[in-house]
XYZ file of C-alpha atoms in Angstrom:
618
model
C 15.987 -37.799 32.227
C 17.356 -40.735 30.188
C 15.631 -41.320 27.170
C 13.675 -45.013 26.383
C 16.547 -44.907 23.581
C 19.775 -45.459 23.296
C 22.451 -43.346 24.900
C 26.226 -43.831 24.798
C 29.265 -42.221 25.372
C 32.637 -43.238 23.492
C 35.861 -41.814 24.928
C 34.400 -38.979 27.194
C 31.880 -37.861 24.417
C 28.687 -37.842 24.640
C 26.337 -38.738 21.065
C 22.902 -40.388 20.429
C 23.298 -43.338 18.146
C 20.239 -42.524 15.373
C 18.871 -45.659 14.312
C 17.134 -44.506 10.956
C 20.040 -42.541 9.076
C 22.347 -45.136 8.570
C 21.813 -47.228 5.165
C 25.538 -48.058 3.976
C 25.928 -50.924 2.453
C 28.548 -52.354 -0.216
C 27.882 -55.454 -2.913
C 30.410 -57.438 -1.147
C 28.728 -57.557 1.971
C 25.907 -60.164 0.533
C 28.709 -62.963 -0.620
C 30.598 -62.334 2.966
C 27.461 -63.144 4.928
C 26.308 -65.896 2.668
C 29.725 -67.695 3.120
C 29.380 -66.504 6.985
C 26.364 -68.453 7.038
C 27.352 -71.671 5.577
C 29.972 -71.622 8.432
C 27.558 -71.607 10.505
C 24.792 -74.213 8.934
C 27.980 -76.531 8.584
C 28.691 -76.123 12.379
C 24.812 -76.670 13.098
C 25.258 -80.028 10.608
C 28.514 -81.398 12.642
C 26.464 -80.626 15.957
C 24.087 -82.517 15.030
C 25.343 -85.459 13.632
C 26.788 -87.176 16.718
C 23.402 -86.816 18.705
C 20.848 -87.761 15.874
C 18.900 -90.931 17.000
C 18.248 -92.859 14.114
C 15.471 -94.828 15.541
C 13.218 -91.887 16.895
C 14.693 -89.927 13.952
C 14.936 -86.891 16.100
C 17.826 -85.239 17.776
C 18.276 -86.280 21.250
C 17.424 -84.037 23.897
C 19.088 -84.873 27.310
C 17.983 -82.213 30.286
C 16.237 -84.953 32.786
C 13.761 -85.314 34.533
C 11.788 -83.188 32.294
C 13.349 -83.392 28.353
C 14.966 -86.560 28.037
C 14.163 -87.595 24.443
C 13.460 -86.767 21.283
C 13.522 -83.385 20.839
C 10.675 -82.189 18.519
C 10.195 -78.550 19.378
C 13.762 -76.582 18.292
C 16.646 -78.796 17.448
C 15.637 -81.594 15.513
C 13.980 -78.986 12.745
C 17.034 -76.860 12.811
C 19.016 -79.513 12.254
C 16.701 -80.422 9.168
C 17.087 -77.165 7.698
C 20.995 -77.377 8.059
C 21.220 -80.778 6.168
C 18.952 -79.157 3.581
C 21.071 -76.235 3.501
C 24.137 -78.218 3.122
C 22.883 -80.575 1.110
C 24.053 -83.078 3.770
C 22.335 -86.666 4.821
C 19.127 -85.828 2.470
C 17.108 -88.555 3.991
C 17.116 -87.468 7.388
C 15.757 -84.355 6.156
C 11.978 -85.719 5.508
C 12.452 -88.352 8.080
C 12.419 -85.475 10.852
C 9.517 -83.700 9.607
C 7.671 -86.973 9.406
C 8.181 -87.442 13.000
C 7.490 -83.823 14.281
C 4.763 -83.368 12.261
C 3.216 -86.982 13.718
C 3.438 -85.681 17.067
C 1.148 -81.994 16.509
C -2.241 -82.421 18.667
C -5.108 -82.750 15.677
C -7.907 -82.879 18.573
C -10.169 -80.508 17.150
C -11.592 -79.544 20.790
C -8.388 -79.468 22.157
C -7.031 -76.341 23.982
C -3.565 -76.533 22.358
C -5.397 -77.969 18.936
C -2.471 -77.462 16.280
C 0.461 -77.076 18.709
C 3.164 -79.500 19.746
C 4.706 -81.703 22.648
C 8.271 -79.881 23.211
C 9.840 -83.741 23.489
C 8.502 -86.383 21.360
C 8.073 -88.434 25.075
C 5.532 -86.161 26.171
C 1.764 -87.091 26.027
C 0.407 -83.696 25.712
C 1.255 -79.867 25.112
C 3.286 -78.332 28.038
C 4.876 -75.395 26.648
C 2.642 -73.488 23.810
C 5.837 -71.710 22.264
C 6.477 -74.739 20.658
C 4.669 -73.944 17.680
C 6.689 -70.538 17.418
C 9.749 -72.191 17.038
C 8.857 -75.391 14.702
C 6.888 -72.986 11.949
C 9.739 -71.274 10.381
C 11.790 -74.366 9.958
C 8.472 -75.813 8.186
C 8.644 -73.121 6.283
C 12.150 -72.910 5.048
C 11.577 -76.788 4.350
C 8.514 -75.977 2.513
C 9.504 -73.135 0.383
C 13.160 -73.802 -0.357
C 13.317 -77.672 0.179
C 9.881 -79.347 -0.902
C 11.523 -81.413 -3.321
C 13.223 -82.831 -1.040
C 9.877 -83.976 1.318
C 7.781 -85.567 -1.549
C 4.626 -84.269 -2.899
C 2.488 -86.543 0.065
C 4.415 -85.231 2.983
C 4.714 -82.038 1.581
C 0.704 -81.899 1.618
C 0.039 -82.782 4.690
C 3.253 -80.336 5.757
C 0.601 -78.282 4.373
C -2.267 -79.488 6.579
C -0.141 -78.699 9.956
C 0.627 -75.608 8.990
C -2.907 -74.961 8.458
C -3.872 -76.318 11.943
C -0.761 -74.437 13.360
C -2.280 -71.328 12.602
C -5.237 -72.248 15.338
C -2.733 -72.894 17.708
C -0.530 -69.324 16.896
C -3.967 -67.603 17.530
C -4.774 -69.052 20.493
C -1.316 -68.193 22.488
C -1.746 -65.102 22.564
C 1.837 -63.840 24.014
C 1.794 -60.226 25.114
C 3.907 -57.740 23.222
C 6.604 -57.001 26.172
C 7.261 -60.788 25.448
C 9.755 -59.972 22.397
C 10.821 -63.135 21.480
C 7.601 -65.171 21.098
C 5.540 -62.225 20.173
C 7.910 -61.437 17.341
C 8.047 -65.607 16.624
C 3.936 -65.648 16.756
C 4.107 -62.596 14.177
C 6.520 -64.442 11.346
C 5.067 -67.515 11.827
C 1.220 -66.531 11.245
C 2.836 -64.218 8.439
C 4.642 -67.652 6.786
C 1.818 -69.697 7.382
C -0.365 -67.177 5.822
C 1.310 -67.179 2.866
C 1.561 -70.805 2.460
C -1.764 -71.120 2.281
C -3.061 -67.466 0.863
C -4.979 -66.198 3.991
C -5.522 -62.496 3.910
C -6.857 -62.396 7.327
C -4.177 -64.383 8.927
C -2.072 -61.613 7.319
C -3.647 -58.545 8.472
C -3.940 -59.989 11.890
C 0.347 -60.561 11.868
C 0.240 -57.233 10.583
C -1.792 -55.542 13.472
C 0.256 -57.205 15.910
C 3.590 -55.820 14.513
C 2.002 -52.716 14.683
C 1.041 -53.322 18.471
C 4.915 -54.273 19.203
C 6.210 -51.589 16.919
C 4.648 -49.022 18.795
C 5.262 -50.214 22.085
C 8.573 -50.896 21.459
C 8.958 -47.214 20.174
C 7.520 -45.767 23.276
C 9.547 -48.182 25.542
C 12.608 -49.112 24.209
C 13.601 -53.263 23.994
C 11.739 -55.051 26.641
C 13.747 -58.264 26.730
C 17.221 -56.398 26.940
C 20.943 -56.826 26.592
C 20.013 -60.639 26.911
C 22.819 -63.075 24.908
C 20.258 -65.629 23.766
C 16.591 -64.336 23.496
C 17.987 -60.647 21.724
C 19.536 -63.606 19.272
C 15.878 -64.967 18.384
C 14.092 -61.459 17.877
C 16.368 -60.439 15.948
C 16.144 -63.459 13.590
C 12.545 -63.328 13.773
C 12.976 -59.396 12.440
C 15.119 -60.899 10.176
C 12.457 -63.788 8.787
C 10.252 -60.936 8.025
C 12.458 -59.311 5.770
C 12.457 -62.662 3.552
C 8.076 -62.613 3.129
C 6.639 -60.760 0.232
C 3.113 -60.457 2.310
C 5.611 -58.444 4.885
C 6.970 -56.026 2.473
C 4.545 -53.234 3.991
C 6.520 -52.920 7.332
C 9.657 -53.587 6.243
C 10.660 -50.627 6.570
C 9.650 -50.541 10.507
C 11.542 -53.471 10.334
C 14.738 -52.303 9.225
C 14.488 -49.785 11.625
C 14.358 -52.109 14.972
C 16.645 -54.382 13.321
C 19.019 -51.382 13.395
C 18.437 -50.651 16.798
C 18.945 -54.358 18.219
C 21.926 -54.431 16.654
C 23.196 -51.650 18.192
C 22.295 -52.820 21.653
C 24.189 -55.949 21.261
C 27.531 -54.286 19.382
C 27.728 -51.564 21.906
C 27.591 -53.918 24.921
C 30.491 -55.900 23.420
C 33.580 -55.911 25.237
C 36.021 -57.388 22.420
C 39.222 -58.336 25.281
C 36.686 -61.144 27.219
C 34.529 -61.853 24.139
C 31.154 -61.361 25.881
C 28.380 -58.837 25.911
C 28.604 -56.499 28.896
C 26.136 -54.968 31.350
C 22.745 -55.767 33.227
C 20.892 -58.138 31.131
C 16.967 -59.207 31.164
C 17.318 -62.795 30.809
C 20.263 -64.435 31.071
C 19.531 -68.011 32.928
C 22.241 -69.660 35.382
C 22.648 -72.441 32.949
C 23.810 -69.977 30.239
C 26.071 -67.855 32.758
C 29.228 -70.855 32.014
C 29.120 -70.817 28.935
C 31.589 -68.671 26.560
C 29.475 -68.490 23.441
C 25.630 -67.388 22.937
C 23.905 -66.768 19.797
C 24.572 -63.137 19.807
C 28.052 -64.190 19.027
C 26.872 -66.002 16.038
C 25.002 -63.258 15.055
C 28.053 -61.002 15.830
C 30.167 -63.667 13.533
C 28.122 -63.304 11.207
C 27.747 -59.801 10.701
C 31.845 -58.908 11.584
C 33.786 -62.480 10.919
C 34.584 -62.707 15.028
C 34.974 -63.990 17.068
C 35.043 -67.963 15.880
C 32.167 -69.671 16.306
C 31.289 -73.015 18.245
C 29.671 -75.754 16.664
C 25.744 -75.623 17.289
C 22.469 -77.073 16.358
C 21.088 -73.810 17.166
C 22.737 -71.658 14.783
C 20.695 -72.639 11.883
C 18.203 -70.629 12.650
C 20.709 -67.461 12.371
C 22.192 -68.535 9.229
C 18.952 -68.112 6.582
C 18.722 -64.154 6.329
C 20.549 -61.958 3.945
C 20.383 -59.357 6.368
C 23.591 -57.046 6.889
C 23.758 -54.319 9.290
C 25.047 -50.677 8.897
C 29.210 -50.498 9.344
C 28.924 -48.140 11.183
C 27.066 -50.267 13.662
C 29.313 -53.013 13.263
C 32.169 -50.992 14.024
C 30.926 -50.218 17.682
C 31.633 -53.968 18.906
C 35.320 -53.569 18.093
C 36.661 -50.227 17.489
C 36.160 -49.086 21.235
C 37.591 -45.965 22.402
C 37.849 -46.476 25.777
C 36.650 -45.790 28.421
C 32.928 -46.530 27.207
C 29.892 -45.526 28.833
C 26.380 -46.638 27.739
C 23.661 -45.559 29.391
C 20.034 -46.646 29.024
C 16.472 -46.778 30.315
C 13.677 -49.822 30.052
C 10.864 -47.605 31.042
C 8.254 -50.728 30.875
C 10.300 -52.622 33.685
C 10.872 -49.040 35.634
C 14.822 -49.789 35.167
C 17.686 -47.644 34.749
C 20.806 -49.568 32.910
C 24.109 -48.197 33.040
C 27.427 -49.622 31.854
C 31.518 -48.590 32.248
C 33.997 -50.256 29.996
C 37.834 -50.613 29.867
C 40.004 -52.504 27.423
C 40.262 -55.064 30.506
C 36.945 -55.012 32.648
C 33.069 -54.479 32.296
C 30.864 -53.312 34.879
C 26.948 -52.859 34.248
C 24.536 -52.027 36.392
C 20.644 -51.858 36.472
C 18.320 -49.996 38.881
C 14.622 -49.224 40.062
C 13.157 -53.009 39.953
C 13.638 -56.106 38.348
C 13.052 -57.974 35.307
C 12.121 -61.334 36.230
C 13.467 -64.675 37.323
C 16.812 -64.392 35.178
C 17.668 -61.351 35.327
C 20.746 -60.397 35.599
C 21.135 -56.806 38.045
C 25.373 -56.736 38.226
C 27.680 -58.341 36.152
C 31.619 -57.442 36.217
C 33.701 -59.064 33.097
C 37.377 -58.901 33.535
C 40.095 -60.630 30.892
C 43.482 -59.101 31.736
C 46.764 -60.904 31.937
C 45.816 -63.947 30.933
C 43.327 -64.173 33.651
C 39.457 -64.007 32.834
C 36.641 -63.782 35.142
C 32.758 -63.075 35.716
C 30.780 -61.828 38.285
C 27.035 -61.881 39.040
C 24.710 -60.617 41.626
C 21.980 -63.800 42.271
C 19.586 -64.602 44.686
C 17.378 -67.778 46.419
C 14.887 -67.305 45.735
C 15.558 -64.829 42.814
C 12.953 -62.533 43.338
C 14.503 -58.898 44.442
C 14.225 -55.836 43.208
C 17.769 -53.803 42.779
C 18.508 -50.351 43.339
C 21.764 -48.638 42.384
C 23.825 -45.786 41.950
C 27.387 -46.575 38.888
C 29.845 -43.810 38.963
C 32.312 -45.132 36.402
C 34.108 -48.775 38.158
C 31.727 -47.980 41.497
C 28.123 -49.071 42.063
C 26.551 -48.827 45.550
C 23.296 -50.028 45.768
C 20.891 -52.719 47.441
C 18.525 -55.181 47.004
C 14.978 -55.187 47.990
C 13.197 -58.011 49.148
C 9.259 -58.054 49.647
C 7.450 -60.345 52.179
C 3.837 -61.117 52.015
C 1.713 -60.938 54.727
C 2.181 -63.231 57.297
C -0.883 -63.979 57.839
C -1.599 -64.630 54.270
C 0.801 -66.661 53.805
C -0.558 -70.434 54.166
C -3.849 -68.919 52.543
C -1.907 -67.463 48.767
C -3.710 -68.423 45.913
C -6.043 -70.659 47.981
C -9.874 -70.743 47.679
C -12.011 -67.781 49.213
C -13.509 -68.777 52.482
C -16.137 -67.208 54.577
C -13.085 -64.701 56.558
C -10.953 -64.522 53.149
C -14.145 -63.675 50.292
C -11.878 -63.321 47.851
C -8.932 -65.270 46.336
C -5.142 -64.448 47.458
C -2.540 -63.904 44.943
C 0.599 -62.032 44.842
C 3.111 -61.093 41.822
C 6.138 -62.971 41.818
C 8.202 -59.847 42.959
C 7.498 -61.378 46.646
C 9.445 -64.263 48.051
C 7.460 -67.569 47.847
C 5.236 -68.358 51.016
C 6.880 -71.617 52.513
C 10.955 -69.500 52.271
C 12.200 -68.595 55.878
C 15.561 -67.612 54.831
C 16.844 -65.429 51.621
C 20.304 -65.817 50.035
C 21.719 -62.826 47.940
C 24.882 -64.133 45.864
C 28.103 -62.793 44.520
C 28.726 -65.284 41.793
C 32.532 -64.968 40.885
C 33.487 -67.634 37.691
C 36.906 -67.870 37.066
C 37.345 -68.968 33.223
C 40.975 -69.201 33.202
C 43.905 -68.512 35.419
C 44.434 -67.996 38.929
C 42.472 -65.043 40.621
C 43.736 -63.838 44.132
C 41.078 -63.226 46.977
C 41.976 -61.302 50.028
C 39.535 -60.702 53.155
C 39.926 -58.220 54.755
C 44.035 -58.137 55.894
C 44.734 -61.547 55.202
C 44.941 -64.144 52.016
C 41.572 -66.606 51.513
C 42.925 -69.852 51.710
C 39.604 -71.071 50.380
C 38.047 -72.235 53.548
C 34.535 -71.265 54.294
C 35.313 -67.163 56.177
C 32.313 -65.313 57.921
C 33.138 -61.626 56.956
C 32.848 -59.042 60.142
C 31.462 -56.028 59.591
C 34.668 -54.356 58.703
C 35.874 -56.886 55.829
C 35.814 -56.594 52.813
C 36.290 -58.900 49.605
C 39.323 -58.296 47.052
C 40.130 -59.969 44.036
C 42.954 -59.921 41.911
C 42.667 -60.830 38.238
C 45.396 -60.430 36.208
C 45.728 -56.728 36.337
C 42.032 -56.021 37.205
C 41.150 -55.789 40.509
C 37.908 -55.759 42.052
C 36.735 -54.940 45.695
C 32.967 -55.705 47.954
C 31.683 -54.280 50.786
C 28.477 -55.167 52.064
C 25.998 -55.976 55.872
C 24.477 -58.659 57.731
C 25.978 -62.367 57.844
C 28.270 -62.892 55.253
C 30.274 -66.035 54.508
C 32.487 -66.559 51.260
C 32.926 -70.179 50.213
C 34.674 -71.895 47.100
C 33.250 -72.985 44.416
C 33.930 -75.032 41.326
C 34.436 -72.689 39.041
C 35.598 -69.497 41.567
C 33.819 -68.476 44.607
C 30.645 -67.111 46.245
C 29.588 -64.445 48.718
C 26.683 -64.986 50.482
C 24.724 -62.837 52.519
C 21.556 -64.052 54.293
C 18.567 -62.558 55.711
C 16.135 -64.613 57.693
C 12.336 -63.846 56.470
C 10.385 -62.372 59.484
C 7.606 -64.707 61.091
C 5.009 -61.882 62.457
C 4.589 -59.555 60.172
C 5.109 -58.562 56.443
C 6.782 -56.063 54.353
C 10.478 -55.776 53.120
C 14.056 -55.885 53.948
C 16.913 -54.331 52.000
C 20.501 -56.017 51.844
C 22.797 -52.930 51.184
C 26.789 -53.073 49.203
C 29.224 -51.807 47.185
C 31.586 -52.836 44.601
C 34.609 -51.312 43.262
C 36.649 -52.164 39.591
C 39.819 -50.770 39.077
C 43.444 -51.450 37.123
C 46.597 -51.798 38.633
C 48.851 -48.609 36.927
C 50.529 -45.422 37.833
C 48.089 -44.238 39.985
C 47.150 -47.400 41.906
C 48.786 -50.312 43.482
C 47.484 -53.650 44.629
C 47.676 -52.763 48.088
C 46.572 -49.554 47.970
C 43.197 -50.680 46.387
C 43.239 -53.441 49.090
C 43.217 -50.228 51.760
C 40.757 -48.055 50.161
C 38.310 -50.964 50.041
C 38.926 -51.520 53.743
C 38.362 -47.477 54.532
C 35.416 -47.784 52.606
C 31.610 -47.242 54.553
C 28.102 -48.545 53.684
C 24.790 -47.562 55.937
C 21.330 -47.025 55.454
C 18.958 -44.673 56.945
C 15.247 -43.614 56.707
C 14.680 -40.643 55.005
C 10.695 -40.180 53.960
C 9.259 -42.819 52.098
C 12.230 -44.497 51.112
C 15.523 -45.843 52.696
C 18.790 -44.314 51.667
C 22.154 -46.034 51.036
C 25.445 -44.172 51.426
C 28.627 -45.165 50.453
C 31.902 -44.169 50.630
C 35.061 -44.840 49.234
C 37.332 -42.110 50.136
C 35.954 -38.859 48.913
C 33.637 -40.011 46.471
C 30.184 -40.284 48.355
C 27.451 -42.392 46.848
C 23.854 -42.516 47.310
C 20.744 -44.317 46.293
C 17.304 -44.170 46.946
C 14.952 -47.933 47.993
C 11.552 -46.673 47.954
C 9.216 -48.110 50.530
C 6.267 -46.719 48.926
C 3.847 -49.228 46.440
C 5.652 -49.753 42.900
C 3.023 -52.521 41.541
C -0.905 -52.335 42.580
C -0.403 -55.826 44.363
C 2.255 -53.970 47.031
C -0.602 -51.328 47.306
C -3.025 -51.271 50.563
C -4.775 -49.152 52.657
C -5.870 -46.939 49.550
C -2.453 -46.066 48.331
C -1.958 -46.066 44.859
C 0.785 -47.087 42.869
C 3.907 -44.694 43.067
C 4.758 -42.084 39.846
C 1.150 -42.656 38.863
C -0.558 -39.511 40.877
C 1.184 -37.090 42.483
C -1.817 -36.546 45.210
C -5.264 -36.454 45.897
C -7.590 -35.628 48.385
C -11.401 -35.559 49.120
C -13.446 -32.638 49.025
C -15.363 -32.820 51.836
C -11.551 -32.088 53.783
C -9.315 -31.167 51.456
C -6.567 -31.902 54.178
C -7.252 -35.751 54.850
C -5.002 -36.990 51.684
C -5.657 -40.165 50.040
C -2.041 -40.374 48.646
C 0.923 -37.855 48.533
C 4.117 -39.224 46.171
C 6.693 -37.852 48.366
């Protein structure tokens, strides 16, 4: 049974990385991340300057139709703390508080009464985790900077930070939310001492306690994820700088330690990116080459070279240096790597194979959410980089897998709800329907007749190769028969797909796709399950081009029923693969017919006939 931990294998040995032994630390380290840090905050201040509207005195904010102005929420406040930092443009500094702090709803009877409008266009509150973000850059201003705001503005700085509180209480995130939860916890901490409130305090304090122990139990909810594993661990990090947090600091150091070692171990140093499945990692992020966690890794190792961003502010304000011996796993890689590890709260196996030249991760039994990220493959080899990721539309699936070193053969899971349900979800009850319909968002949406699963392949730089089946892609839309499969070349990586159904590969922009699609049935509900199989391997002594090319062609995929699940078998020459798709409920909204939820009781039955069972996990 994999542990909720972390487990990881470095050149064929297997260890547990212990996350509460390791204290070393050296006097130099504190003047290397300071300077580290004004790298940064100088970046953040050259970011910024070019898109700094001088007459809204914000930073503009162009993602239409929805944030298209003045952006009061995140980067006009982190830019604020850089110049103050920096000692940069001074009067821009009080000039952006002024107009963030004139935008906070001060409607006592209002539901979002101390929050703030993300852009300074909006009329009212939309997203509550505005106030997360905007208190600790009040508070850095406050603390460090007040001089430079004026005793009047300071005051009323004051005021809002006061009437923030309300508006920290009342979104109440749940725990398995990292990022905000941990957010909600240093801001009512920083507000609280600000303005001396004990019970603001102890409240922060029982909530830390809340995540602490959940996140004990069950490991890091919001995994592996380049942007949002950035902002917990700053938030960890802002607690480490309050004197009314001293009491859990050392819980503190100890998760700090462990995120840390997440993110280091994932990092595969030849394509500069963080491997394996990840829990949020939106398609807007998925281009880009540099995340936060690489700012954080800057910081903490001196590489890789950071990009100018707004954003890093935020990471440049702790102190905070991690064990060597955890910095040391994001570089000195003895390869092959294997990490292995479990997110019991999501019901998800993770598993990851590294190379000096390729990444493949893997996650199985479920799905995060909406961004998820199931499969990724990084390759840099030869001057040729690439990235692969398993998508769907809508992106609501649930993955199941089986990684043997550069092989995963799994499917995907889609859930329909009932058909005749389906015009009625989350409508009113009516006199045939007493009660209201709603379903999680693991099914696909209502009004979808046809589901898309996508192999996303980005090519950075270079020129990869694709072959179907015998022949070259010329980059013309190709509908793959059921014995084709996909091969690409990528320097001297080389990657291979099998998989069922209609298939098409088409080019895009930045590389190509494979689609499959799977039309959503019209008379009845349930699920259907889109089975495949990829392969990662090196060109070398063992293995040509065209060799791989003909064991990917060899290889088979099926699926048969076998109890209460389906089973997926592949093969690619002798190595046989399997994995499980259960059919029975996972979440009590898949339940009917007085089944119960799957793992949670192994059986029951009534005793007036002990044979008639209720439920049997089988």
């Amino acid at each position: 049974m994999v542990k909720p931990g972390l487990t990881t294998c470095i050149g064929m040995k297997w260890f547990e990385l212990n996350t509460e032994s390791q204290t070393e630390h050296t006097e130099m380290t504190s003047d290397v991340i300071a300077e580290r840090n004004q790298m940064l905050l100088a970046g953040a201040v050259r970011a910024g300057a070019s898109r700094y509207d001088v007459e809204r005195g914000l930073i503009y904010y162009h993602a239409p139709p929805a944030r298209d102005g003045g952006h009061v929420a995140q980067e006009s406040l982190d830019y604020a703390v850089a110049l103050a930092e920096t000692r940069t443009d001074l009067d821009r500094v009080p000039r952006i508080v002024e107009e963030t702090l004139r935008t906070q709803d001060q409607e006592p009877h209002s539901l979002t009464f101390g929050n703030f409008p993300w852009m300074d266009n909006w009329s009212r509150v939309l997203d509550p985790n505005a106030v997360s973000f905007m208190v600790p850059c009040y508070y850095r201003l406050l603390r460090y900077h007040e001089s430079l705001l004026g005793n009047e503005l300071a005051m009323r700085l004051r005021d809002g930070l006061g009437r923030s509180a309300h508006a920290l209480l009342a979104h109440r995130a749940q725990w398995a939310y990292g990022n905000i939860f941990l957010l909600n916890i240093l801001a009512k901490l920083q507000v609280a001492h600000v303005l001396d409130d004990p019970r603001l305090q102890q409240i922060a304090i029982w909530d830390f306690e809340e995540w602490f122990a959940h996140t004990s139990r069950f490991g890091i909810v919001e995994f592996n994820s380049p942007v949002y594993s950035a902002v917990q661990i700053i938030a960890l990090e802002g607690l480490l700088e309050l004197p009314n947090a001293s009491a859990i600091h050392q819980q503190v150091r100890a998760a700090l330690s462990m995120y840390y070692t997440e993110a280091f171990v994932h990092f595969h140093p030849a394509s500069e990116q963080f491997a394996g499945a990840k829990s949020r990692h939106a398609p807007a992020f998925r281009l880009q080459c540099r995340h936060l966690l690489h700012a954080l890794l800057f910081r903490q190792t001196g590489q890789p070279q950071p990009l100018d961003s707004i954003d890093h502010a935020g990471l440049a304000l702790s102190g905070y240096s991690v064990e060597k011996s955890v910095c040391r796993l994001a570089f000195e890689k003895h390869w092959p790597v294997v990490v292995q590890q479990s997110s019991p709260h999501n019901g998800l196996t993770r598993r990851t194979w590294m190379t000096a030249q390729y990444a493949l991760g893997s996650m199985s039994g479920g799905r995060y959410g909406r961004d998820d990220v199931p499969i990724e493959i990084l390759s840099e080899s030869a001057g040729v980089a690439c990235r692969m990721f398993l998508e769907g539309e809508p992106h609501r699936f649930d993955t199941y897998a089986e990684q043997d070193g550069g092989v995963v053969v799994g499917a995907v899971r889609w859930r329909f709800s009932p058909a005749s349900l389906r015009d009625k979800r989350g409508g009113p009850a009516t006199e045939s329907l007493p009660f209201r319909v709603g379903f999680a968002d693991d099914y696909v949406p209502a009004d979808v007749r046809e589901v898309v699963l996508t192999l996303r392949f980005i090519v950075e730089h270079g020129e990869a190769a694709v072959r179907v089946g015998e022949t070259n892609w010329m980059r013309g839309p190709h509908e793959l028969s059921g014995r084709e499969a996909v091969c690409v070349r990528a320097g001297d990586v080389l990657i291979g797909y099998r998989g069922q159904g209609s298939q098409i590969v088409r080019a895009t922009e930045h590389g190509f796709n494979i689609e499959a699609t799977l039309a959503v049935p019209e008379t009845k509900s349930g699920q259907d399950v889109q089975p495949f199989m990829l392969c990662v391997s090196e060109i070398g002594k063992s293995e040509s081009e065209n060799d791989f090319f003909e064991r990917m062609q060899r290889a088979e995929l099926c699926k048969s029923e076998t109890g209460y699940s389906l089973r997926i078998d592949g093969r690619l020459d002798a190595n046989m693969m399997s994995v499980h798709v259960p059919e029975s409920p996972v979440t009590l909204m898949q339940c009917d017919d007085h089944k119960l939820v799957a793992g949670r009781l192994t059986h029951a039955r009534t005793t007036q006939n002990p044979a008639d069972a209720i439920w049997e996990d089988r």
